[in-house]
Tab-separated table of C-alpha atoms in Angstrom:
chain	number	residue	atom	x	y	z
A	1	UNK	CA	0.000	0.000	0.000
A	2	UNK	CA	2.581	2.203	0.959
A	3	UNK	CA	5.058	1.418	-1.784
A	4	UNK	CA	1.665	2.533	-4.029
A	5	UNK	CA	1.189	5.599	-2.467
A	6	UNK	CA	4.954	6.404	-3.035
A	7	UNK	CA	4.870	5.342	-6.646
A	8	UNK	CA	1.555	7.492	-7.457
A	9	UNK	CA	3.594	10.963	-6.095
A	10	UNK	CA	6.267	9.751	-7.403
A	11	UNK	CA	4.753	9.789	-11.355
A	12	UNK	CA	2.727	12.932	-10.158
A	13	UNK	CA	5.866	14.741	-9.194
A	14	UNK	CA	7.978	13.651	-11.829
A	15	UNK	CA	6.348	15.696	-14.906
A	16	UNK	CA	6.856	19.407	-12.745
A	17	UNK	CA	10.766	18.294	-11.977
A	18	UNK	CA	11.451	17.650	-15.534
A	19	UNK	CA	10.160	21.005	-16.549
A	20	UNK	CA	12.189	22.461	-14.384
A	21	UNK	CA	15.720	20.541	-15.234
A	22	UNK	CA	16.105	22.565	-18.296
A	23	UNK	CA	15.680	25.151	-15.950
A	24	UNK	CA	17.980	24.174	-13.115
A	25	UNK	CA	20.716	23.306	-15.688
A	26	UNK	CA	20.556	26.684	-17.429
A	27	UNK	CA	21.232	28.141	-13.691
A	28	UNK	CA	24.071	25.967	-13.302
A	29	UNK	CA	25.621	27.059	-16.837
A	30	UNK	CA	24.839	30.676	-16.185
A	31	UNK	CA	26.811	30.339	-12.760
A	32	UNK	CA	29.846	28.897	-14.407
A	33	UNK	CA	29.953	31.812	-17.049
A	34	UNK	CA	29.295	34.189	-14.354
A	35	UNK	CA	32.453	33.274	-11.729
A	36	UNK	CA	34.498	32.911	-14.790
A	37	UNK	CA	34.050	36.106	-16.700
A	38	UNK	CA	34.159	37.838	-12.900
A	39	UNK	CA	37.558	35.896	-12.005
A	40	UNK	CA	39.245	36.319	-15.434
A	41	UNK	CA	38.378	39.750	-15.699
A	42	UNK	CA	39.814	41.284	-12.133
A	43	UNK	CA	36.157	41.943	-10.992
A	44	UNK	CA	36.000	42.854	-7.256
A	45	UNK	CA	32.379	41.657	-6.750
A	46	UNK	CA	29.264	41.042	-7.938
A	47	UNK	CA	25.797	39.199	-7.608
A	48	UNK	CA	23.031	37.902	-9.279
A	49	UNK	CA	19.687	37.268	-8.649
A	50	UNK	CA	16.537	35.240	-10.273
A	51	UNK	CA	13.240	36.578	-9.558
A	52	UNK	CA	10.240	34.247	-10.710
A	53	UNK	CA	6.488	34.058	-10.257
A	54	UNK	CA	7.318	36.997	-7.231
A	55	UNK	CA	10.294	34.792	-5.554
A	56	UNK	CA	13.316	35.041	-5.672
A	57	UNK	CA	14.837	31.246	-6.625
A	58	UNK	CA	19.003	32.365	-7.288
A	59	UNK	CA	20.771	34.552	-5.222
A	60	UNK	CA	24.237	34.315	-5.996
A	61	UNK	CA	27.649	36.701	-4.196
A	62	UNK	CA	30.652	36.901	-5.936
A	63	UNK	CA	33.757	38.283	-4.379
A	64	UNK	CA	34.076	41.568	-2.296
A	65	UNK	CA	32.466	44.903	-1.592
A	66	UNK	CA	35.974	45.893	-0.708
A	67	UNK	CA	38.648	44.756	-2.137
A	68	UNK	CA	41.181	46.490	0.251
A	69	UNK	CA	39.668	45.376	3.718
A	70	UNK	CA	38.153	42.543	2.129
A	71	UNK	CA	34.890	42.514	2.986
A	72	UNK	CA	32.917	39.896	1.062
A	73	UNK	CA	29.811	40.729	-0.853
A	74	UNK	CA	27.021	39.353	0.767
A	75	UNK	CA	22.731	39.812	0.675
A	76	UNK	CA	23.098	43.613	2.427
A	77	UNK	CA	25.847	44.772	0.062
A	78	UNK	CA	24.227	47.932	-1.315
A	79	UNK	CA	25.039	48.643	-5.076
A	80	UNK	CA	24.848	51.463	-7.142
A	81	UNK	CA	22.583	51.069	-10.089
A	82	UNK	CA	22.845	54.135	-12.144
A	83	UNK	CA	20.218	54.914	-14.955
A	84	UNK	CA	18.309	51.629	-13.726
A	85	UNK	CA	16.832	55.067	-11.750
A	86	UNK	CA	15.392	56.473	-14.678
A	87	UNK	CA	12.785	53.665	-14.519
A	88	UNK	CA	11.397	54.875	-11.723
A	89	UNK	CA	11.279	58.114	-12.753
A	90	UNK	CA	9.658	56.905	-15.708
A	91	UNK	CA	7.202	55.213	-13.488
A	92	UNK	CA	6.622	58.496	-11.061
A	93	UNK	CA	5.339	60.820	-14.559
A	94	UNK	CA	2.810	58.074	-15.420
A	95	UNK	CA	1.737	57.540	-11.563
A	96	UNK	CA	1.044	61.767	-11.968
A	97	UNK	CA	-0.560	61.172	-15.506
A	98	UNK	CA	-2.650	58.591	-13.884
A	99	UNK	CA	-3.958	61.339	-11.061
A	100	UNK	CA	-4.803	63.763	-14.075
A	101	UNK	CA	-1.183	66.208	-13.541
A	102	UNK	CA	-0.112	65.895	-16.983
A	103	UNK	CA	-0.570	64.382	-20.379
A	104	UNK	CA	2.598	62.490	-21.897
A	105	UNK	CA	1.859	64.814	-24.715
A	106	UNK	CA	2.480	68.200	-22.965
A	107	UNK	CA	5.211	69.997	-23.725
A	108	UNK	CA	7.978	69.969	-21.405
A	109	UNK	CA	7.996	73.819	-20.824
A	110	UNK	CA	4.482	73.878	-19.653
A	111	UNK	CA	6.406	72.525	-16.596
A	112	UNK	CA	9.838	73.756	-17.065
A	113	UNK	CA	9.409	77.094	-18.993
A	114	UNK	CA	13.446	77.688	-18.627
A	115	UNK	CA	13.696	75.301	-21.673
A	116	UNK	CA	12.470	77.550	-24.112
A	117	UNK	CA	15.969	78.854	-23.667
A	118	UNK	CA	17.588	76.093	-25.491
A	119	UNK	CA	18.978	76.630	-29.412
A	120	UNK	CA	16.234	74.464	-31.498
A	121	UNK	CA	17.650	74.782	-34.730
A	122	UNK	CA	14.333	72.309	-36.393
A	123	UNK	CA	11.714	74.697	-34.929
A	124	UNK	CA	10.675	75.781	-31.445
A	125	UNK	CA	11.426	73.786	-28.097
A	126	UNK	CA	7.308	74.012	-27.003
A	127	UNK	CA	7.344	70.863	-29.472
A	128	UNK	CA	9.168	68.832	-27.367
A	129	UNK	CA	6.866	66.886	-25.019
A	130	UNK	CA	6.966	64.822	-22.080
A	131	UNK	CA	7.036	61.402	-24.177
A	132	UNK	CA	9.666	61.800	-25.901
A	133	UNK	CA	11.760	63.037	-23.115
A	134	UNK	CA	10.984	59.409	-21.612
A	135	UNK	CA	11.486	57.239	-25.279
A	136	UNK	CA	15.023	59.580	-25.498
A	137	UNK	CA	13.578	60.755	-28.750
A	138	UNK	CA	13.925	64.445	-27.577
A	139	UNK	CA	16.844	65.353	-29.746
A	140	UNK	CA	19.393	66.252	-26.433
A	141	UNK	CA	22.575	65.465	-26.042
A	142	UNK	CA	23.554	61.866	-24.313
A	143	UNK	CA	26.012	63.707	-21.395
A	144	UNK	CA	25.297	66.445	-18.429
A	145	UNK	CA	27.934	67.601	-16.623
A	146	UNK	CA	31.234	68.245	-19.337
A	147	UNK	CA	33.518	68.509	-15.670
A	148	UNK	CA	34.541	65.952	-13.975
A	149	UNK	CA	38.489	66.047	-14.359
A	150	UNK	CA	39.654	67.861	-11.479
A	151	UNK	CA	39.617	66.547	-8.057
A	152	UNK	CA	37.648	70.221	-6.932
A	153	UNK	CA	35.064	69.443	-9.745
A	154	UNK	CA	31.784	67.868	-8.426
A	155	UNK	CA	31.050	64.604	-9.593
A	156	UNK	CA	27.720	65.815	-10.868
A	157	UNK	CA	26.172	69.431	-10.792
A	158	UNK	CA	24.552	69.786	-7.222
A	159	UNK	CA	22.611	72.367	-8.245
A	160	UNK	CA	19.296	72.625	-10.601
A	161	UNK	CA	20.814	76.873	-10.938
A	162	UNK	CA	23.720	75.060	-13.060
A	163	UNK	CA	21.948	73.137	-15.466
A	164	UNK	CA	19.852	76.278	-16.074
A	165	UNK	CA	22.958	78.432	-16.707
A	166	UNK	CA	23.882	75.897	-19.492
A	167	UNK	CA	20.135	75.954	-21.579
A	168	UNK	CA	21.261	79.035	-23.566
A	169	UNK	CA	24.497	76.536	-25.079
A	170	UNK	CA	22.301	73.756	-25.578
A	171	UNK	CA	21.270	72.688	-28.567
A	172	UNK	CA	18.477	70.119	-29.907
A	173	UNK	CA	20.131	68.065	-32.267
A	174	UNK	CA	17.811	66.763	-34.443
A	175	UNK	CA	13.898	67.097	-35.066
A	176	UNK	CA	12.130	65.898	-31.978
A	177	UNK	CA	10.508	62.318	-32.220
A	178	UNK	CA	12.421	61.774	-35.462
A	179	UNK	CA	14.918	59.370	-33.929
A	180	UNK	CA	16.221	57.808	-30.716
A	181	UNK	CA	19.738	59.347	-28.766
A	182	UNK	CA	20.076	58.566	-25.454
A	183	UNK	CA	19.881	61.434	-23.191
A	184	UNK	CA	20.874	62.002	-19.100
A	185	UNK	CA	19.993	65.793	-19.159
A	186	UNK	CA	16.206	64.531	-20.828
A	187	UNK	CA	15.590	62.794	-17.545
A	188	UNK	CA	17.181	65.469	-15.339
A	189	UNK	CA	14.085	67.685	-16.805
A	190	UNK	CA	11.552	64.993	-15.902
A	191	UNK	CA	13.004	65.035	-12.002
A	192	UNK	CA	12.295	69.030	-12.487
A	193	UNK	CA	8.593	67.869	-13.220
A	194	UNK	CA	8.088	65.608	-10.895
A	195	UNK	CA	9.147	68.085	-8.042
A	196	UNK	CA	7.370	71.003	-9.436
A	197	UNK	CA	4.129	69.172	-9.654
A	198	UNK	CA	4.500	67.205	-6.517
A	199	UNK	CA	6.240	69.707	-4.704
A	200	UNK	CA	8.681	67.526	-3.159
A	201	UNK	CA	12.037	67.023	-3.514
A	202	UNK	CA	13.067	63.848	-6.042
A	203	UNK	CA	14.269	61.703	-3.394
A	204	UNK	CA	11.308	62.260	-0.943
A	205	UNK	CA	8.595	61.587	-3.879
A	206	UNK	CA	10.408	58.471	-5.519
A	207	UNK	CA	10.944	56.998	-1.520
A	208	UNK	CA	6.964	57.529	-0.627
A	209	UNK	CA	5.522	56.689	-3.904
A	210	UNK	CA	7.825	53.450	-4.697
A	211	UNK	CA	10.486	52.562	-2.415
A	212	UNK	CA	8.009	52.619	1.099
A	213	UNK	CA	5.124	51.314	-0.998
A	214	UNK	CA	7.178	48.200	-2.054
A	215	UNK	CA	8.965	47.636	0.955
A	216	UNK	CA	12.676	48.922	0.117
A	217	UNK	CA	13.466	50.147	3.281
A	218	UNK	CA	17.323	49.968	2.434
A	219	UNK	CA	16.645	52.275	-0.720
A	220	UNK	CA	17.945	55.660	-1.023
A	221	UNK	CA	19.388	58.255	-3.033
A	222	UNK	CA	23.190	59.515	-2.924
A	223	UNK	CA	25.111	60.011	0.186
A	224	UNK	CA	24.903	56.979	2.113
A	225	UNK	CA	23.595	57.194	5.703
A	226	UNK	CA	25.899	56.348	8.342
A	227	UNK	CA	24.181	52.979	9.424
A	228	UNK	CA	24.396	51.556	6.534
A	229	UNK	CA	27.885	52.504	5.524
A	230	UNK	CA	29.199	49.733	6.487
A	231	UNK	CA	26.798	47.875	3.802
A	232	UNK	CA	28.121	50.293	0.361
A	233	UNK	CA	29.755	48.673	-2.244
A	234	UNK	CA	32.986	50.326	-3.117
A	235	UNK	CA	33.739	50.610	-6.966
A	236	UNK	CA	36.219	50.411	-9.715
A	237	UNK	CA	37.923	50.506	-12.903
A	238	UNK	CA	40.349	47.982	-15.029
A	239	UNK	CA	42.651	50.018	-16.399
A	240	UNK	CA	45.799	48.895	-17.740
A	241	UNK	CA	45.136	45.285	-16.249
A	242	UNK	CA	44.855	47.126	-12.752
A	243	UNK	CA	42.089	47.377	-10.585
A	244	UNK	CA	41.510	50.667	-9.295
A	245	UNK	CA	39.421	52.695	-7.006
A	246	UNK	CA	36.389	55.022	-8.104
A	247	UNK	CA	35.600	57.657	-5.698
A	248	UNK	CA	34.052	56.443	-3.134
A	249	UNK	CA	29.705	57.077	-2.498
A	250	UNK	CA	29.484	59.747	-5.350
A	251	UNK	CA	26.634	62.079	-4.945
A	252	UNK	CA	24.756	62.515	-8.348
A	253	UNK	CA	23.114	66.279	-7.040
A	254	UNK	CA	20.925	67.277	-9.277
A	255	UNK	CA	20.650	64.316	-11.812
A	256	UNK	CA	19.449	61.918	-9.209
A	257	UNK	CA	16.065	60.897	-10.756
A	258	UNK	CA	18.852	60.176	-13.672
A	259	UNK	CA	20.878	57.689	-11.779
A	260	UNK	CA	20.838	58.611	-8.093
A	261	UNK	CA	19.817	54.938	-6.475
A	262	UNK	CA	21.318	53.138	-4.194
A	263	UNK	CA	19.982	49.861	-3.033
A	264	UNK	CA	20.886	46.362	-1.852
A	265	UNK	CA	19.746	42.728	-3.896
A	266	UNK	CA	16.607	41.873	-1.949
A	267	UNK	CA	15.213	45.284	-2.491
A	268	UNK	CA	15.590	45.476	-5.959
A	269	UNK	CA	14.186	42.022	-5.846
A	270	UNK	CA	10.789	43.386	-4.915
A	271	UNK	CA	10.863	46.049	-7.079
A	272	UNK	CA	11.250	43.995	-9.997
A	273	UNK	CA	8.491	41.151	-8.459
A	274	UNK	CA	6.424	44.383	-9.076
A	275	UNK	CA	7.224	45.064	-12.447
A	276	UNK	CA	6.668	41.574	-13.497
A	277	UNK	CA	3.411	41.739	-11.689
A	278	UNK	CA	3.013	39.187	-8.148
A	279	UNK	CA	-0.854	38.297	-7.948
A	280	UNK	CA	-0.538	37.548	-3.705
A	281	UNK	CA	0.150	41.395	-4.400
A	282	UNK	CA	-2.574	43.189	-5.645
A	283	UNK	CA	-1.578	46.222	-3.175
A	284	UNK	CA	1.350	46.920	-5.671
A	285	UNK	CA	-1.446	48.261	-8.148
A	286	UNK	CA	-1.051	51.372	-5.550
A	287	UNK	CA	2.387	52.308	-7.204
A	288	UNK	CA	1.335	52.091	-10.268
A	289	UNK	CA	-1.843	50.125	-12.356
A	290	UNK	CA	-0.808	47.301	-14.366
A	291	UNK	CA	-2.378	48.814	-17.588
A	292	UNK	CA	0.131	51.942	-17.027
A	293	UNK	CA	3.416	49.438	-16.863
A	294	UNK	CA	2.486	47.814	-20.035
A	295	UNK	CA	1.956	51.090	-21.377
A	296	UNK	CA	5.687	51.910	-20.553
A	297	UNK	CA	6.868	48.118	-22.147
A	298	UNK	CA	4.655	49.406	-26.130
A	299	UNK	CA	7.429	50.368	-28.170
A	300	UNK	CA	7.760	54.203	-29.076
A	301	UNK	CA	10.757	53.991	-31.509
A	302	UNK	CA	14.188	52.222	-32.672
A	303	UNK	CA	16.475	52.116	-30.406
A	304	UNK	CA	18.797	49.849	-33.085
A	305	UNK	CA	21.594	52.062	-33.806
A	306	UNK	CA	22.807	52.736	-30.212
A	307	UNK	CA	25.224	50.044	-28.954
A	308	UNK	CA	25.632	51.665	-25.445
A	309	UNK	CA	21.900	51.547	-24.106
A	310	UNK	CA	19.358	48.518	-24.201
A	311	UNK	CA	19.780	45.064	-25.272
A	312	UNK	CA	23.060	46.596	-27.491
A	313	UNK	CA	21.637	45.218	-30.451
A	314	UNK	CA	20.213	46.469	-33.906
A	315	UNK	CA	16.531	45.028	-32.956
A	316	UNK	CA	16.483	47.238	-29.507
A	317	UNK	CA	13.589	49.762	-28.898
A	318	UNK	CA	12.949	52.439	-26.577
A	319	UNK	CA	9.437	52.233	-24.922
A	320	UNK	CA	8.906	54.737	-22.246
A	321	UNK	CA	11.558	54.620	-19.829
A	322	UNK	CA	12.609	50.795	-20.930
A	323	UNK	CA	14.222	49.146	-23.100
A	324	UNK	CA	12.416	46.492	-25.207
A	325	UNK	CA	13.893	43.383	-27.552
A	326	UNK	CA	12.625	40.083	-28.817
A	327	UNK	CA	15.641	36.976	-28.659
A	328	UNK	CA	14.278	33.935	-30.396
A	329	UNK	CA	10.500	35.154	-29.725
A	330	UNK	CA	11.103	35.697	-26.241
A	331	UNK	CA	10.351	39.592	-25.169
A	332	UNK	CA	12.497	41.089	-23.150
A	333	UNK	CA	12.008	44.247	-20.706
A	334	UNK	CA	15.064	46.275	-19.127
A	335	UNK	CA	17.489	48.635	-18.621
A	336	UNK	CA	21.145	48.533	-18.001
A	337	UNK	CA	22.895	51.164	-15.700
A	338	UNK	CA	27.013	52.212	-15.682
A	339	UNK	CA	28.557	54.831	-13.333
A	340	UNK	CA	31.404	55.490	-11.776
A	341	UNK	CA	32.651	52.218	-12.158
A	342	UNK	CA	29.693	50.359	-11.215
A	343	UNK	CA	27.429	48.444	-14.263
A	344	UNK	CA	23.763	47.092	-13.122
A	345	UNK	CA	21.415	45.113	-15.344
A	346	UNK	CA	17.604	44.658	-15.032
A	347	UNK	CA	16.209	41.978	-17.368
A	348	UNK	CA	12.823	40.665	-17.467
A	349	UNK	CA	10.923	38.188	-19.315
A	350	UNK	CA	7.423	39.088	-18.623
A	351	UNK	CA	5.170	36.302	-20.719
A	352	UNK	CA	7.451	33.461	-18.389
A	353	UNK	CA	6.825	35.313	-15.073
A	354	UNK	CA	10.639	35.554	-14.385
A	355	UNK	CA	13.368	38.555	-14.101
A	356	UNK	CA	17.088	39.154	-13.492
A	357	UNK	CA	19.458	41.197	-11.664
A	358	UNK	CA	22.835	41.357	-12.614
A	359	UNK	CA	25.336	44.103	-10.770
A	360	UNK	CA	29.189	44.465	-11.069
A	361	UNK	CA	31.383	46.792	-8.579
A	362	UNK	CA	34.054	46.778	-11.175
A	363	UNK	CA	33.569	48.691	-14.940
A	364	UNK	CA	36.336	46.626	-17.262
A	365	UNK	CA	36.234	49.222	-19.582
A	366	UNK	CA	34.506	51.830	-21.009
A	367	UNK	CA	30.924	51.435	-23.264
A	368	UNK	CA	31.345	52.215	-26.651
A	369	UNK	CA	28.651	52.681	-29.134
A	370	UNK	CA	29.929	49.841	-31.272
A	371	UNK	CA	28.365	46.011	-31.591
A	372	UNK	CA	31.499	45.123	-29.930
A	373	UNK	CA	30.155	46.589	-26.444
A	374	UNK	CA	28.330	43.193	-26.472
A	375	UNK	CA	31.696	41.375	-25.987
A	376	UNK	CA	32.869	42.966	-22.966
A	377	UNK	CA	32.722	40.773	-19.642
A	378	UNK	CA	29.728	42.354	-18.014
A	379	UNK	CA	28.038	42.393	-21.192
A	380	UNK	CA	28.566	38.920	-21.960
A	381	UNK	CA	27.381	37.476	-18.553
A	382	UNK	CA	24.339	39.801	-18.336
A	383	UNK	CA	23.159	38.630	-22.139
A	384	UNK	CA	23.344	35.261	-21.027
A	385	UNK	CA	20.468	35.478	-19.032
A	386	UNK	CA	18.641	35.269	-21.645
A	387	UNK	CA	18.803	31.552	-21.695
A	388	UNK	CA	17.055	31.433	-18.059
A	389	UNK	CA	13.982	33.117	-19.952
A	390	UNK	CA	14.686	30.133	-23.027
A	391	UNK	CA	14.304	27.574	-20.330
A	392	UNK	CA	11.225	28.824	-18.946
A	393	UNK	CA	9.711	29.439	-22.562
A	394	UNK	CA	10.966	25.584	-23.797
A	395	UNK	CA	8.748	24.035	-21.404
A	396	UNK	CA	5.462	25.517	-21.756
């Protein structure tokens, strides 16, 4: 009777593990690629996590947070992840379209009227809206801040008075929602929304609209705060075939809603358990209504001939605020993040319930806008997980 019982769960279990081995053995040949490309490359640290149907199944800790005192990276290591930011700004104008602030057609300088200062050489700057500030289809230029190479130089402009001072030499480059360019002062101007219409400062918006709602109570912007010092990544650069140190917790002043957050893996683990959409969760539709999100993932325009941004590839598109791809029919939702020596990936796979997080403390070298940015260390681990979402996909 007994050996019955045990053969009937036996044949009733057996079908789920076998969807699950391809599965489990794309893990295990994702793990090898990862400690390889981290060891041969002179990576400090880094770590990886697998988010699926709103748990996370692989969490994975490479190496150290500081490579001097040696402290290993572990679950509370807090990374840097750089323009992954500007998807929650992107998320923060559609949660104020949503209460009836704005239209993503609006010009920008119904909300920030010092724009009409800028040189628009294809016609006048009130034709420059909202969405294509968010698709980078604005026609601005791809950098901020021209200064950074003196140590007396901020690392980022502190000040929204600065920026300003720079619209008169700024110049739209080509005919507004003609093409896609990647562009960090585009989302500095939707921070300047966000506060003028909220009337809060970036930080304090982003932390009570997202970051509190979602439970990412060791989320935060810039300077770290003393208690969890002890948590911050440090960062650096290969160069020459020697590791060296970035400046240590860089403050990103006025661009923060461009690539201000800090944050540690299980945080960013229930962010992106909201993006993909957890149904035990229906209080995440108070961030932001699923309709809205998959209003963000439609694309808006090609993104194809940009190698630095995206999926790096000539299929890429720019929805608003993510990136958007197809690999063997699979989609694929994300952005990618690089600053001051740190490089951050989110990946999802929304139609198999399942997302990635890839971070590195350690830039190998600089992104080029060139195909060959896709054979660079970090980019050659975080395009592998791609096969996770294949694995998923084959057995369905």
């Amino acid at each position: 009777m007994r050996a019955a019982a045990a053969l009937l769960l036996a044949l009733i279990a057996t079908p789920a593990a076998a969807q699950d081995r391809g599965f489990d053995k794309a893990v295990t040949a994702f793990r090898a690629l990862h400690r390889a490309e981290v060891t041969k490359a002179g990576i400090a640290g880094s770590s990886f996590y697998v988010i699926r149907d709103g748990r996370t199944v692989v969490a994975d800790h490479l190496g150290e947070q500081d490579a001097d005192a040696h402290v290993p990276v572990d679950a509370q290591t807090i990374y840097h992840w750089a323009s992954i930011t500007k998807t929650m700004t992107g998320i923060a104008i559609l949660q104020l379209r949503d209460r009836g602030l704005l239209k993503l057609d609006d010009p920008i300088i119904r909300y920030v009227p010092e724009l009409a200062r800028v040189h628009d050489p294809f016609g006048n700057a009130s034709e420059i809206t909202i969405g294509q500030l968010m698709s980078h289809s604005a026609g601005f230029r791809n950098g901020t801040w021209p200064w950074r190479n003196k140590p007396w130089q901020p690392f980022e402009p502190p000040a929204w008075e600065q920026l300003k001072a720079m619209l008169p030499y700024t110049e739209v480059l080509f005919k507004p929602g003609s093409r896609f360019s990647y562009s960090n002062p585009g989302i500095v101007y939707l921070g300047q929304v966000i506060e003028r219409l909220s009337g809060e400062d970036f930080e304090v918006y982003i932390d009570k609209n997202i970051l509190r709602p979602l439970g990412m109570h060791a989320s935060y912007f810039d300077r770290t705060p003393p208690f969890l010092l002890p948590h911050r990544s440090h960062s650096y650069y290969i160069e020459n075939g020697k590791r060296v140190a970035a400046p240590f917790d860089a403050d990103t002043g006025v661009t923060v809603s461009n690539g201000g957050l800090n944050a540690p893996l299980p945080d960013m683990a229930k962010y992106v358990a909201f993006l993909l959409g957890d149904p035990k969760r229906p209080d995440y539709d108070l961030v932001l209504k699923r309709a809205s999100l998959d209003e963000m993932w439609q694309p808006r325009i090609s993104a194809g001939e940009d190698f630095t941004q995206g999926r790096m590839a000539s299929t890429t598109w720019s929805g608003l605020s993510f990136f958007l791809d197809k690999t063997d029919g699979i989609r694929i939702v994300g952005h990618n993040g690089d600053q001051n020596g740190f490089r951050a990936y989110l990946s999802l796979c929304p139609d198999q319930h399942l997302g990635t997080l890839l971070t590195f403390n350690t830039e190998t070298r600089g992104v080029e806008n060139a195909p060959g940015n896709r054979d660079m260390p970090e980019s050659r681990v975080a395009l592998a997980t791609d096969g996770l979402c294949k694995a998923v996909a084959a057995k369905k």
